[in-house]
N, CA and C of each residue as an Amber inpcrd file, in Angstrom:
protein
   405
 -54.9340000 -50.2700000  99.5500000 -54.1650000 -49.0720000  99.7980000
 -54.7100000 -47.9340000  98.9520000 -54.9220000 -46.7950000  99.5520000
 -55.5190000 -45.6570000  98.8680000 -54.4500000 -44.8100000  98.1810000
 -54.7630000 -44.3970000  96.9480000 -53.8390000 -43.5220000  96.2130000
 -54.3630000 -42.0990000  96.1470000 -55.4200000 -41.8130000  96.8880000
 -55.9910000 -40.4710000  96.9030000 -54.9790000 -39.4820000  97.4870000
 -54.9550000 -38.3180000  96.8940000 -54.0360000 -37.2740000  97.3540000
 -54.5650000 -36.6780000  98.6510000 -53.7140000 -36.6480000  99.6450000
 -54.0920000 -36.1030000 100.9430000 -54.1930000 -34.5740000 100.8350000
 -55.2850000 -33.9800000 101.3140000 -55.3960000 -32.5200000 101.2340000
 -54.3210000 -31.8510000 102.0830000 -53.8850000 -30.6990000 101.6260000
 -52.8450000 -29.9670000 102.3480000 -53.3910000 -29.4440000 103.6710000
 -52.5460000 -29.4380000 104.6530000 -52.8970000 -28.9460000 105.9820000
 -52.6400000 -27.4390000 105.9840000 -53.6890000 -26.6590000 105.7730000
 -53.5650000 -25.2050000 105.6290000 -52.9890000 -24.5730000 106.8900000
 -53.4150000 -25.0270000 108.0410000 -52.9060000 -24.4770000 109.3030000
 -51.4050000 -24.6510000 109.4350000 -50.9030000 -25.8160000 109.0450000
 -49.4630000 -26.0660000 109.1000000 -48.7250000 -25.1650000 108.1030000
 -49.3360000 -24.9620000 106.9340000 -48.7340000 -24.0590000 105.9430000
 -48.6490000 -22.6380000 106.4860000 -49.7150000 -22.1920000 107.1360000
 -49.7200000 -20.8560000 107.7330000 -48.6150000 -20.7500000 108.7700000
 -48.4910000 -21.7900000 109.5970000 -47.4730000 -21.7960000 110.6370000
 -46.0710000 -21.7050000 110.0440000 -45.7910000 -22.5080000 109.0110000
 -44.4520000 -22.5130000 108.4100000 -44.1480000 -21.1820000 107.7180000
 -45.1140000 -20.6260000 107.0160000 -44.8950000 -19.3300000 106.3510000
 -44.6600000 -18.2510000 107.3990000 -45.4360000 -18.2840000 108.4780000
 -45.2530000 -17.3130000 109.5640000 -43.8490000 -17.4390000 110.1400000
 -43.4000000 -18.6600000 110.3620000 -42.0560000 -18.8810000 110.9080000
 -40.9770000 -18.4210000 109.9360000 -41.1770000 -18.7030000 108.6580000
 -40.2040000 -18.2620000 107.6520000 -40.1540000 -16.7400000 107.5430000
 -41.2590000 -16.0900000 107.8340000 -41.3160000 -14.6230000 107.8180000
 -40.7970000 -14.0400000 109.1370000 -40.3650000 -14.9360000 110.0380000
 -39.8370000 -14.5560000 111.3490000 -40.8650000 -13.7590000 112.1510000
 -42.0860000 -14.2690000 112.1250000 -43.2020000 -13.6210000 112.8190000
 -43.6970000 -14.5440000 113.9140000 -43.9730000 -13.9940000 115.0590000
 -44.5040000 -14.7820000 116.1720000 -46.0240000 -14.8610000 116.0470000
 -46.6040000 -15.8550000 116.7090000 -48.0590000 -16.0000000 116.6970000
 -48.7280000 -14.7400000 117.2230000 -48.1250000 -14.1370000 118.2320000
 -48.7050000 -12.9350000 118.8290000 -48.7720000 -11.7870000 117.8180000
 -47.7230000 -11.6390000 116.9920000 -47.7100000 -10.5710000 115.9840000
 -48.7860000 -10.8190000 114.9360000 -48.9390000 -12.0640000 114.5100000
 -49.9920000 -12.3890000 113.5470000 -51.3650000 -12.1630000 114.1800000
 -51.5050000 -12.5030000 115.4430000 -52.7760000 -12.3010000 116.1450000
 -53.1400000 -10.8180000 116.1800000 -52.1540000  -9.9730000 116.4550000
 -52.4110000  -8.5210000 116.4840000 -52.8250000  -8.0360000 115.1030000
 -52.1250000  -8.5250000 114.0640000 -52.4530000  -8.1140000 112.6950000
 -53.8600000  -8.5380000 112.2940000 -54.3090000  -9.6810000 112.8250000
 -55.6460000 -10.1780000 112.4910000 -56.7220000  -9.6790000 113.4460000
 -56.3030000  -9.1070000 114.5750000 -57.2660000  -8.6220000 115.5590000
 -57.8870000  -9.7450000 116.3690000 -57.1190000 -10.8060000 116.6070000
 -57.5990000 -11.9320000 117.3980000 -56.5730000 -12.2370000 118.4870000
 -56.8610000 -13.2290000 119.3000000 -55.9300000 -13.5950000 120.3640000
 -54.8600000 -14.5530000 119.8290000 -53.7890000 -14.6710000 120.5720000
 -52.7020000 -15.5810000 120.2040000 -53.2140000 -17.0160000 120.2190000
 -54.1000000 -17.3150000 121.1470000 -54.6820000 -18.6700000 121.2310000
 -55.4890000 -18.9890000 119.9750000 -56.1660000 -17.9680000 119.4170000
 -56.9330000 -18.1840000 118.1840000 -56.0050000 -18.5360000 117.0340000
 -54.8580000 -17.8660000 116.9720000 -53.8820000 -18.1620000 115.9170000
 -53.3470000 -19.5810000 116.1010000 -53.0900000 -19.9610000 117.3540000
 -52.6220000 -21.3180000 117.6410000 -53.6440000 -22.3510000 117.1850000
 -54.9060000 -22.1100000 117.4760000 -55.9720000 -23.0210000 117.0480000
 -56.0810000 -23.0510000 115.5240000 -55.9320000 -21.9030000 114.9110000
 -56.0080000 -21.7800000 113.4600000 -54.9040000 -22.6020000 112.7950000
 -53.7040000 -22.5230000 113.3590000 -52.5720000 -23.2610000 112.7970000
 -52.7110000 -24.7630000 113.0140000 -53.5730000 -25.1670000 113.9340000
 -53.8220000 -26.5830000 114.1700000 -54.9220000 -27.1440000 113.2920000
 -55.6650000 -26.2810000 112.6290000 -56.7870000 -26.7560000 111.8150000
 -56.3370000 -27.0760000 110.3880000 -56.9910000 -28.0960000 109.8130000
 -56.6170000 -28.5370000 108.4620000 -57.1340000 -27.6130000 107.3840000
 -58.2580000 -26.9540000 107.6340000 -58.8280000 -26.0630000 106.6180000
 -59.2320000 -24.7370000 107.2630000 -59.2450000 -23.7130000 106.4220000
 -59.6140000 -22.3670000 106.8610000 -60.5280000 -21.7890000 105.7910000
 -61.5740000 -21.0790000 106.2060000 -62.4820000 -20.5210000 105.2080000
 -61.7590000 -19.4300000 104.3990000 -62.2420000 -19.2180000 103.1830000
 -61.5470000 -18.3500000 102.2210000 -61.4030000 -16.9060000 102.6980000
 -62.4240000 -16.3800000 103.3660000 -62.3670000 -14.9940000 103.8400000
 -61.2580000 -14.8210000 104.8810000 -61.2140000 -15.7400000 105.8270000
 -60.1890000 -15.6910000 106.8780000 -58.8010000 -15.9150000 106.2700000
 -58.7240000 -16.8330000 105.2960000 -57.4520000 -17.1230000 104.6370000
 -56.9240000 -15.8900000 103.9050000 -57.8230000 -15.1230000 103.3070000
 -57.4160000 -13.8980000 102.6110000 -56.8270000 -12.8870000 103.5980000
 -57.4530000 -12.7550000 104.7700000 -56.9350000 -11.8390000 105.7940000
 -55.5700000 -12.2850000 106.3070000 -55.4110000 -13.6010000 106.4910000
 -54.1390000 -14.1550000 106.9610000 -53.0560000 -13.9290000 105.9130000
 -53.4010000 -14.1870000 104.6480000 -52.4340000 -14.0000000 103.5600000
 -51.9640000 -12.5550000 103.5050000 -52.9010000 -11.6180000 103.6700000
 -52.5340000 -10.2010000 103.6620000 -51.6030000  -9.8690000 104.8300000
 -51.8930000 -10.4050000 105.9880000 -51.0640000 -10.1510000 107.1700000
 -49.6670000 -10.7520000 107.0070000 -49.5740000 -11.8870000 106.3310000
 -48.2760000 -12.5360000 106.1260000 -47.5340000 -11.9870000 104.9040000
 -48.2350000 -11.2100000 104.0910000 -47.6020000 -10.6270000 102.9040000
 -47.4190000 -11.6270000 101.7750000 -48.3350000 -12.5910000 101.6790000
 -48.2920000 -13.5830000 100.6040000 -49.6940000 -13.7140000 100.0150000
 -49.7960000 -14.4340000  98.9100000 -51.1130000 -14.6610000  98.3150000
 -51.7750000 -15.8760000  98.9740000 -53.0890000 -15.9720000  98.7990000
 -53.7990000 -17.1270000  99.3410000 -53.3360000 -18.4030000  98.6460000
 -53.0090000 -18.2850000  97.3680000 -52.5030000 -19.4500000  96.6240000
 -51.1790000 -19.9250000  97.1920000 -50.3420000 -18.9780000  97.6470000
 -49.0540000 -19.3610000  98.2380000 -49.2740000 -20.1700000  99.5060000
 -50.2890000 -19.8180000 100.2720000 -50.5790000 -20.5800000 101.4980000
 -51.1290000 -21.9560000 101.1310000 -52.0570000 -21.9860000 100.1810000
 -52.6810000 -23.2590000  99.8090000 -51.6680000 -24.2280000  99.1960000
 -50.7580000 -23.7060000  98.4010000 -49.8240000 -24.5660000  97.6670000
 -48.4290000 -24.6120000  98.2830000 -48.2920000 -24.1310000  99.5080000
 -46.9760000 -24.0840000 100.1450000 -46.3770000 -25.4800000 100.2680000
 -45.0930000 -25.5480000  99.9500000 -44.3790000 -26.8120000 100.0620000
 -42.9770000 -26.5190000 100.5740000 -42.6170000 -27.1320000 101.6950000
 -41.2720000 -26.9210000 102.2450000 -40.2090000 -27.4490000 101.3070000
 -40.5120000 -28.5200000 100.6090000 -39.5470000 -29.0650000  99.6540000
 -39.2170000 -28.0260000  98.5830000 -40.2440000 -27.3310000  98.1080000
 -40.0260000 -26.3130000  97.0820000 -39.1750000 -25.1750000  97.6300000
 -39.4280000 -24.7620000  98.8700000 -38.6510000 -23.6800000  99.4860000
 -37.1860000 -24.0730000  99.5800000 -36.9260000 -25.2860000 100.0890000
 -35.5410000 -25.7220000 100.2230000 -34.8810000 -25.9180000  98.8610000
 -35.6640000 -26.3350000  97.8800000 -35.1410000 -26.4920000  96.5290000
 -34.7340000 -25.1370000  95.9560000 -35.5800000 -24.1290000  96.1460000
 -35.2730000 -22.7850000  95.6540000 -34.0340000 -22.2460000  96.3470000
 -33.9700000 -22.3910000  97.6680000 -32.8150000 -21.9090000  98.4180000
 -31.5540000 -22.6400000  97.9650000 -31.6420000 -23.9490000  97.7980000
 -30.4900000 -24.7410000  97.3830000 -29.9980000 -24.3800000  95.9990000
 -30.9190000 -23.9990000  95.1210000 -30.5320000 -23.6730000  93.7470000
 -30.1140000 -22.2230000  93.5660000 -30.4540000 -21.3640000  94.5070000
 -30.1310000 -19.9500000  94.3260000 -29.0810000 -19.4220000  95.2880000
 -28.8260000 -20.1420000  96.3800000 -27.8530000 -19.6710000  97.3540000
 -26.4560000 -19.9640000  96.8390000 -25.5950000 -18.9430000  96.8770000
 -24.2260000 -19.0960000  96.3920000 -23.2900000 -18.6110000  97.4830000
 -22.4890000 -19.5120000  98.0160000 -21.5450000 -19.1630000  99.0690000
 -20.2130000 -18.7790000  98.4360000 -19.9290000 -17.4810000  98.4260000
 -18.6960000 -16.9830000  97.8230000 -17.5960000 -16.7880000  98.8480000
 -17.7250000 -17.3890000 100.0230000 -16.7470000 -17.1510000 101.0730000
 -15.3710000 -17.7120000 100.7120000 -15.3320000 -18.6940000  99.8180000
 -14.0460000 -19.2970000  99.4710000 -13.2690000 -18.4630000  98.4610000
 -13.9400000 -17.6210000  97.7150000 -13.2390000 -16.8140000  96.7200000
 -12.8100000 -15.4900000  97.3260000 -11.6710000 -15.0100000  96.8760000
 -11.1350000 -13.7480000  97.3890000 -11.5940000 -12.6420000  96.4510000
 -12.1440000 -11.6200000  97.0280000 -12.6530000 -10.5050000  96.2300000
 -11.8180000  -9.2680000  96.4980000 -11.6530000  -8.4740000  95.4790000
 -10.9120000  -7.2220000  95.5920000 -11.8860000  -6.0890000  95.3120000
 -12.2560000  -5.3680000  96.3610000 -13.2120000  -4.2840000  96.2160000
 -12.5250000  -2.9270000  96.2650000 -11.2890000  -2.8560000  95.8070000
 -10.5780000  -1.5810000  95.8110000 -11.1000000  -0.6890000  94.7020000
 -11.1190000   0.6120000  94.9500000 -11.5450000   1.5680000  93.9400000
 -10.5100000   1.6110000  92.8260000 -10.9820000   1.7790000  91.6140000
 -10.0650000   1.9320000  90.4790000  -9.8340000   3.4060000  90.1780000
 -10.3370000   4.2690000  91.0260000 -10.1450000   5.7090000  90.8820000
  -9.9670000   6.3060000  92.2630000  -9.4490000   7.5110000  92.2880000
  -9.2670000   8.2070000  93.5540000 -10.5460000   8.9860000  93.8540000
 -11.2350000   8.6820000  94.9250000 -12.4800000   9.3740000  95.2330000
 -12.2950000  10.8830000  95.4030000 -11.1410000  11.3020000  95.8970000
 -10.9090000  12.7420000  96.0500000 -10.8330000  13.4320000  94.6980000
 -10.2330000  12.7500000  93.7070000 -10.1930000  13.3240000  92.3570000
 -11.6040000  13.5080000  91.8180000 -12.4520000  12.5310000  92.0260000
 -13.8460000  12.6300000  91.5740000 -14.5680000  13.7760000  92.2820000
 -14.3080000  13.9400000  93.5660000 -14.9220000  15.0170000  94.3230000
 -14.4860000  16.3720000  93.7770000 -13.2050000  16.5050000  93.4900000
 -12.7020000  17.7660000  92.9210000 -13.3090000  18.0380000  91.5550000
 -13.4900000  17.0040000  90.7370000 -14.1350000  17.1970000  89.4380000
 -15.5510000  17.7330000  89.6090000 -16.2780000  17.1820000  90.5470000
 -17.6500000  17.6210000  90.7970000 -17.6650000  19.0700000  91.2760000
 -16.7290000  19.4210000  92.1450000 -16.6540000  20.8010000  92.6410000
 -16.3780000  21.7550000  91.4950000 -15.4550000  21.3840000  90.5980000
 -15.1460000  22.2410000  89.4420000 -16.3680000  22.4010000  88.5440000
 -17.1030000  21.3280000  88.3070000 -18.3150000  21.4110000  87.4940000
 -19.3300000  22.3410000  88.1370000 -19.4920000  22.2370000  89.4570000
 -20.4300000  23.1120000  90.1650000 -20.0140000  24.5740000  90.0580000
 -18.7090000  24.8340000  90.1540000 -18.2240000  26.2130000  90.0170000
 -18.5270000  26.7630000  88.6330000 -18.3060000  25.9590000  87.5940000
 -18.5850000  26.4090000  86.2170000 -20.0730000  26.6760000  86.0360000
 -20.9160000  25.7810000  86.5790000 -22.3630000  25.9930000  86.4950000
 -22.7820000  27.2720000  87.2190000 -22.1910000  27.5150000  88.3720000
 -22.5050000  28.7200000  89.1430000 -22.0900000  29.9620000  88.3630000
 -20.9050000  29.9270000  87.7550000 -20.4430000  31.0700000  86.9670000
 -21.3820000  31.3370000  85.7900000 -21.8450000  30.2800000  85.1190000
 -22.7800000  30.4790000  84.0040000 -24.1030000  31.0490000  84.5060000
 -24.5420000  30.6130000  85.6700000 -25.7790000  31.1240000  86.2500000
 -25.6460000  32.6010000  86.5840000 -24.5230000  32.9860000  87.1690000
 -24.2820000  34.4030000  87.5070000 -24.2350000  35.2340000  86.2360000
 -23.5860000  34.7070000  85.1990000 -23.4900000  35.4300000  83.9260000
 -24.8720000  35.6260000  83.3070000 -25.7090000  34.6080000  83.3610000
 -27.0680000  34.7090000  82.8240000 -27.8760000  35.7440000  83.6000000
 -27.7090000  35.7890000  84.9120000 -28.4200000  36.7780000  85.7250000
 -27.9430000  38.1970000  85.3890000 -26.6490000  38.3500000  85.1660000
 -26.1180000  39.6780000  84.7860000 -26.7050000  40.1230000  83.4570000
 -26.8320000  39.1940000  82.5090000 -27.4250000  39.5260000  81.2130000
 -28.8850000  39.9280000  81.3770000 -29.6140000  39.2500000  82.2410000
 -31.0100000  39.6100000  82.5030000 -31.1130000  41.0150000  83.0820000
 -30.2580000  41.3110000  84.0520000 -30.2750000  42.6330000  84.6920000
 -29.9580000  43.7110000  83.6650000 -28.9570000  43.4570000  82.8200000
 -28.5820000  44.4400000  81.7930000 -29.7410000  44.6620000  80.8290000
 -30.4310000  43.6010000  80.4320000 -31.5640000  43.7260000  79.5080000
 -32.7000000  44.5030000  80.1700000 -32.9830000  44.2270000  81.4240000
 -34.0430000  44.9610000  82.1280000 -33.6940000  46.4340000  82.2890000
 -32.4180000  46.7240000  82.5950000 -32.0160000  48.1250000  82.7130000
 -32.1640000  48.8540000  81.3960000 -31.8250000  48.1610000  80.3050000
 -31.9580000  48.7630000  78.9740000 -33.4270000  49.0630000  78.6600000
 -34.2950000  48.1150000  79.0100000 -35.7270000  48.3090000  78.7780000
 -36.2660000  49.4840000  79.6050000 -35.7850000  49.6430000  80.8270000
 -36.2290000  50.7430000  81.6680000 -35.7120000  52.0770000  81.1460000
 -34.4980000  52.0950000  80.6410000 -33.9270000  53.3270000  80.1010000
 -34.6520000  53.7570000  78.8390000 -35.1400000  52.8200000  78.0490000
 -35.8350000  53.1430000  76.8000000 -37.1840000  53.7950000  77.0770000
 -37.7560000  53.6060000  78.2160000 -39.0650000  54.1910000  78.5370000
 -38.8990000  55.5810000  78.9240000
């Protein structure tokens, strides 16, 4: 019995990543500039040359290492450990403030800023008039 590690099936990894990305073979084919049949053949092959793999990785939005080392067990493990179903708990998303009060505060701040701006412009005009009168 052989204990040699079986090489990963790169085509199958590409297929699973494409499916997880919710991408059809035709969309990947368009991104690569090949036919859908070529993508189908590619996904059936055990190995892919590095240049082509780099183009595929770019089209799928993953690294070449992610394709080479893809493992469905790892994906399900990550999902299982990070997914949290909060449907059983009751949440209260009520505001702790009145949004209209906040809106009025903002309007008052804008009015004060506008008044200060008008006052600064009046001071500029008065200074310029004084300078013109001195000449």
